[in-house]
Amino acid sequence: ADVDAGETVFNANCAACHAGGQNVIMPEKTLEKEALESYLSGGRNEKAVINQVTNGKNAMPAFGGRLSDEDIANVAAYVISSSESGWE
Ligand code: HEM
């Protein structure tokens, strides 16, 4: 997957709710390392992000059908990479 392409997908589709890896709707459910380890179904890995982005969860919309599988894989790689580097 392409992390740089994933950043572009993130800025266009995710940043409204997740700017800086945060969460404006459910503040504890951030995209930071510890939160993903605690809350993401399936654990902190790209497959688990792909599943949540494709299907949505509660107030988070589903992106399956709106984004290509490639865009979703790239944005998942960007989320995991950024959770490791600390979202700067
Ligand atoms: C949760 C990624 C778009 C609202 C999450 C989580 C991930 C994620 C990985 C799990 C975080 C955790 O449990 O700590 C993304 C990506 C997006 C995106 C990659 C773009 C493709 C959005 C948008 C919204 C949103 C646009 C708001 C309209 C939420 C909410 C949760 C959440 C409310 C918590 C869901 C719950 O557990 O009840 N997101 N998100 N997300 N996201 Fe997003």
Coordinates of N, CA, C and O and ligand atoms in Angstrom, one line a residue:
A1 N 0.9 -1.2 0.0 CA 0.0 0.0 0.0 C 0.9 1.3 0.0 O 2.0 1.2 0.4
D2 N 0.3 2.3 -0.4 CA 1.0 3.6 -0.7 C 0.6 4.6 0.4 O -0.5 5.2 0.4
V3 N 1.5 4.8 1.4 CA 1.2 5.7 2.5 C 1.0 7.2 2.1 O 0.1 7.8 2.6
D4 N 1.8 7.6 1.1 CA 1.6 9.0 0.6 C 0.3 9.2 0.0 O -0.4 10.2 0.2
A5 N -0.2 8.3 -0.9 CA -1.5 8.3 -1.5 C -2.6 8.3 -0.4 O -3.6 8.9 -0.5
G6 N -2.3 7.5 0.7 CA -3.2 7.4 1.8 C -3.4 8.7 2.5 O -4.5 9.0 3.0
E7 N -2.4 9.5 2.6 CA -2.5 10.8 3.3 C -3.5 11.7 2.5 O -4.3 12.4 3.1
T8 N -3.4 11.6 1.2 CA -4.3 12.4 0.4 C -5.8 12.0 0.6 O -6.7 12.8 0.7
V9 N -6.0 10.6 0.6 CA -7.3 10.1 0.9 C -7.8 10.6 2.3 O -9.0 11.0 2.4
F10 N -6.9 10.5 3.2 CA -7.2 10.9 4.6 C -7.7 12.3 4.7 O -8.7 12.7 5.3
N11 N -6.9 13.2 4.1 CA -7.2 14.6 4.1 C -8.5 15.0 3.5 O -9.2 15.9 4.0
A12 N -8.9 14.2 2.5 CA -10.2 14.5 1.8 C -11.4 13.8 2.4 O -12.5 14.3 2.3
N13 N -11.2 12.7 3.2 CA -12.3 11.9 3.6 C -12.4 11.7 5.1 O -13.5 11.4 5.6
C14 N -11.4 11.9 5.8 CA -11.3 11.5 7.2 C -11.0 12.7 8.2 O -11.4 12.7 9.3
A15 N -10.3 13.7 7.6 CA -9.8 14.8 8.5 C -10.9 15.6 9.1 O -10.7 16.2 10.2
A16 N -12.1 15.6 8.5 CA -13.2 16.4 9.1 C -13.5 15.9 10.5 O -13.8 16.7 11.4
C17 N -13.3 14.6 10.7 CA -13.6 14.1 12.1 C -12.3 13.7 12.8 O -12.3 13.6 14.0
H18 N -11.2 13.4 12.0 CA -10.0 12.9 12.6 C -8.7 13.7 12.4 O -7.6 13.2 12.3
A19 N -8.9 15.0 12.3 CA -7.7 15.9 12.1 C -6.6 15.6 13.2 O -7.0 15.5 14.3
G20 N -5.4 15.5 12.8 CA -4.3 15.3 13.7 C -4.4 14.0 14.4 O -3.8 13.8 15.5
G21 N -5.2 13.0 13.9 CA -5.4 11.7 14.5 C -6.3 11.7 15.7 O -6.4 10.8 16.4
Q22 N -7.1 12.8 15.8 CA -8.0 12.9 16.9 C -9.4 12.4 16.5 O -9.6 11.9 15.4
N23 N -10.4 12.7 17.3 CA -11.8 12.3 17.0 C -12.7 13.3 17.6 O -12.9 13.4 18.8
V24 N -13.4 14.1 16.7 CA -14.2 15.2 17.2 C -15.5 14.7 17.7 O -16.2 15.4 18.4
I25 N -15.9 13.5 17.4 CA -17.3 13.0 17.8 C -17.2 12.2 19.1 O -17.9 12.3 20.0
M26 N -16.2 11.2 19.1 CA -16.0 10.4 20.3 C -14.5 10.6 20.7 O -13.6 9.9 20.2
P27 N -14.2 11.6 21.6 CA -12.9 12.1 21.8 C -11.9 11.0 22.3 O -10.7 11.2 22.0
E28 N -12.4 10.0 22.9 CA -11.4 9.0 23.4 C -11.0 8.0 22.3 O -10.0 7.4 22.4
K29 N -11.8 7.9 21.2 CA -11.5 7.0 20.1 C -10.7 7.7 19.1 O -11.1 7.9 17.9
T30 N -9.5 8.0 19.4 CA -8.5 8.6 18.5 C -7.9 7.6 17.6 O -8.2 6.4 17.7
L31 N -7.0 8.1 16.7 CA -6.2 7.2 15.9 C -4.8 7.0 16.4 O -3.9 6.6 15.6
E32 N -4.6 7.3 17.7 CA -3.3 7.2 18.2 C -3.1 5.7 18.7 O -4.0 4.9 18.8
K33 N -1.8 5.4 18.9 CA -1.4 4.0 19.1 C -2.2 3.3 20.2 O -2.8 2.2 20.0
E34 N -2.3 3.9 21.4 CA -2.9 3.3 22.5 C -4.4 3.1 22.3 O -5.0 2.1 22.7
A35 N -5.0 4.1 21.7 CA -6.5 4.1 21.4 C -6.8 2.9 20.4 O -7.7 2.2 20.6
L36 N -6.0 2.9 19.4 CA -6.3 1.8 18.4 C -6.1 0.4 19.0 O -6.9 -0.5 18.8
E37 N -5.1 0.3 19.9 CA -4.9 -1.0 20.6 C -6.0 -1.3 21.5 O -6.4 -2.5 21.7
S38 N -6.6 -0.3 22.1 CA -7.7 -0.5 23.1 C -9.1 -0.7 22.4 O -9.9 -1.5 22.9
Y39 N -9.4 0.1 21.3 CA -10.7 0.2 20.9 C -11.0 -0.4 19.5 O -12.1 -0.8 19.2
L40 N -10.0 -0.5 18.6 CA -10.2 -0.9 17.2 C -10.5 -2.4 17.2 O -9.7 -3.2 17.7
S41 N -11.7 -2.8 16.7 CA -12.0 -4.3 16.6 C -11.0 -5.0 15.7 O -10.8 -4.6 14.6
G42 N -10.3 -6.0 16.3 CA -9.3 -6.8 15.6 C -7.9 -6.3 15.9 O -7.0 -6.9 15.4
G43 N -7.8 -5.2 16.6 CA -6.4 -4.8 17.0 C -5.9 -3.7 16.1 O -6.5 -3.3 15.1
R44 N -4.7 -3.2 16.5 CA -4.1 -2.1 15.7 C -3.3 -2.7 14.5 O -2.1 -2.9 14.6
N45 N -4.0 -2.9 13.4 CA -3.3 -3.4 12.2 C -4.1 -2.9 11.0 O -5.3 -2.5 11.1
E46 N -3.5 -3.0 9.8 CA -4.1 -2.4 8.6 C -5.4 -3.1 8.3 O -6.4 -2.5 7.9
K47 N -5.5 -4.4 8.4 CA -6.7 -5.2 8.1 C -7.9 -4.7 8.9 O -9.0 -4.5 8.4
A48 N -7.7 -4.4 10.2 CA -8.7 -3.9 11.1 C -9.2 -2.5 10.7 O -10.4 -2.2 10.7
V49 N -8.3 -1.7 10.3 CA -8.7 -0.3 9.8 C -9.5 -0.5 8.5 O -10.5 0.2 8.3
I50 N -9.0 -1.3 7.6 CA -9.7 -1.5 6.3 C -11.2 -2.0 6.6 O -12.1 -1.5 6.1
N51 N -11.3 -2.9 7.6 CA -12.7 -3.4 7.9 C -13.6 -2.2 8.4 O -14.7 -2.1 8.0
Q52 N -13.0 -1.4 9.4 CA -13.9 -0.3 9.9 C -14.2 0.7 8.9 O -15.3 1.2 8.8
V53 N -13.2 1.1 8.0 CA -13.5 2.1 7.0 C -14.5 1.6 6.0 O -15.4 2.3 5.6
T54 N -14.4 0.3 5.6 CA -15.3 -0.2 4.6 C -16.7 -0.3 5.2 O -17.7 0.1 4.5
N55 N -16.8 -0.7 6.4 CA -18.2 -1.0 7.0 C -18.7 0.1 7.8 O -19.9 0.1 8.1
G56 N -17.9 1.0 8.3 CA -18.3 2.0 9.3 C -18.5 1.4 10.7 O -18.4 0.2 10.9
K57 N -18.8 2.3 11.6 CA -19.1 1.9 13.0 C -19.9 3.0 13.7 O -19.3 4.1 13.8
N58 N -21.1 2.7 14.2 CA -21.8 3.8 14.9 C -21.9 5.1 14.1 O -22.3 5.0 13.0
A59 N -21.3 6.2 14.7 CA -21.4 7.5 14.0 C -20.4 7.6 12.9 O -20.5 8.6 12.2
M60 N -19.5 6.7 12.7 CA -18.6 6.8 11.6 C -19.2 6.1 10.3 O -19.6 5.0 10.4
P61 N -19.3 6.9 9.2 CA -19.9 6.3 8.0 C -19.1 5.2 7.4 O -17.8 5.2 7.5
A62 N -19.7 4.4 6.6 CA -19.1 3.4 5.8 C -18.5 4.0 4.5 O -19.2 4.8 3.9
F63 N -17.3 3.6 4.1 CA -16.7 4.1 2.9 C -16.7 3.1 1.8 O -16.2 3.4 0.7
G64 N -17.1 1.9 2.1 CA -17.1 0.9 1.0 C -18.1 1.3 -0.1 O -19.2 1.8 0.2
G65 N -17.7 1.3 -1.3 CA -18.5 1.8 -2.4 C -18.3 3.3 -2.7 O -18.6 3.7 -3.8
R66 N -17.8 4.0 -1.7 CA -17.5 5.4 -2.0 C -16.0 5.6 -2.3 O -15.6 6.5 -3.0
L67 N -15.2 4.8 -1.6 CA -13.7 4.8 -1.9 C -13.4 3.4 -2.6 O -14.0 2.4 -2.2
S68 N -12.4 3.4 -3.4 CA -12.0 2.1 -4.0 C -11.3 1.3 -3.0 O -10.8 1.8 -1.9
D69 N -11.2 0.0 -3.2 CA -10.4 -0.9 -2.3 C -9.0 -0.4 -2.2 O -8.4 -0.5 -1.1
E70 N -8.4 0.1 -3.3 CA -7.0 0.6 -3.2 C -6.9 1.8 -2.3 O -6.0 1.9 -1.5
D71 N -7.9 2.8 -2.5 CA -7.8 4.0 -1.6 C -8.0 3.6 -0.1 O -7.3 4.2 0.7
I72 N -8.8 2.6 0.2 CA -9.0 2.2 1.5 C -7.8 1.5 2.1 O -7.4 1.8 3.2
A73 N -7.1 0.7 1.3 CA -5.9 0.0 1.7 C -4.8 1.1 1.9 O -4.0 1.0 2.9
N74 N -4.7 2.1 1.1 CA -3.7 3.2 1.3 C -4.0 4.0 2.5 O -3.1 4.3 3.2
V75 N -5.3 4.4 2.7 CA -5.6 5.2 3.9 C -5.3 4.4 5.2 O -4.8 4.9 6.2
A76 N -5.6 3.1 5.2 CA -5.3 2.2 6.3 C -3.8 2.2 6.6 O -3.3 2.3 7.8
A77 N -3.0 2.1 5.6 CA -1.5 2.1 5.7 C -1.1 3.4 6.3 O -0.2 3.5 7.2
Y78 N -1.7 4.5 5.9 CA -1.3 5.9 6.4 C -1.7 6.0 7.9 O -1.0 6.5 8.7
V79 N -2.9 5.5 8.3 CA -3.3 5.5 9.7 C -2.4 4.7 10.6 O -2.0 5.2 11.6
I80 N -2.0 3.5 10.2 CA -1.1 2.7 11.0 C 0.2 3.3 11.1 O 0.8 3.5 12.2
S81 N 0.7 3.8 10.0 CA 2.1 4.5 9.9 C 2.1 5.7 10.9 O 3.0 5.9 11.7
S82 N 1.0 6.5 10.8 CA 0.9 7.7 11.6 C 0.7 7.4 13.1 O 1.2 8.1 13.9
S83 N 0.1 6.3 13.4 CA -0.1 5.9 14.8 C 1.3 5.5 15.4 O 1.5 5.7 16.6
E84 N 2.2 5.0 14.5 CA 3.5 4.7 15.0 C 4.4 5.9 15.1 O 5.2 6.0 16.1
S85 N 4.2 6.9 14.2 CA 5.1 8.1 14.3 C 4.5 9.1 15.2 O 5.2 10.1 15.5
G86 N 3.3 9.0 15.7 CA 2.7 9.9 16.6 C 1.9 11.1 16.0 O 1.7 12.0 16.7
W87 N 1.5 10.9 14.8 CA 0.7 12.0 14.1 C 1.4 13.4 14.2 O 0.8 14.4 14.3
E88 N 2.8 13.4 14.3 CA 3.6 14.6 14.5 C 3.1 15.4 15.6 O 3.1 15.9 16.5
Ligands
HEM1 C1 -13.4 5.6 14.7 C2 -10.6 5.7 10.7 C3 -13.7 8.9 8.7 C4 -16.1 9.2 12.9 C5 -12.4 5.4 13.8 C6 -11.3 4.4 14.0 C7 -10.5 4.5 12.9 C8 -11.1 5.4 12.0 C9 -9.3 3.6 12.6 C10 -11.1 3.6 15.3 C11 -10.5 4.5 16.3 C12 -10.6 4.0 17.7 O1 -11.4 3.1 18.0 O2 -9.8 4.4 18.6 C13 -11.2 6.6 9.8 C14 -10.8 6.8 8.5 C15 -11.7 7.6 7.9 C16 -12.7 8.0 8.9 C17 -9.5 6.2 7.9 C18 -11.7 8.1 6.4 C19 -11.7 7.1 5.4 C20 -14.6 9.3 9.7 C21 -15.5 10.4 9.5 C22 -16.2 10.5 10.7 C23 -15.6 9.5 11.6 C24 -15.7 11.2 8.3 C25 -17.2 11.5 11.1 C26 -18.3 11.8 10.3 C27 -15.6 8.2 13.7 C28 -16.2 7.9 15.0 C29 -15.5 6.8 15.5 C30 -14.4 6.6 14.5 C31 -17.4 8.5 15.6 C32 -15.7 6.0 16.7 C33 -16.7 4.8 16.3 C34 -17.1 4.0 17.5 O3 -16.3 3.2 18.0 O4 -18.2 4.2 18.0 N1 -12.2 6.0 12.6 N2 -12.4 7.3 10.0 N3 -14.6 8.8 10.9 N4 -14.5 7.4 13.5 FE1 -13.4 7.4 11.8

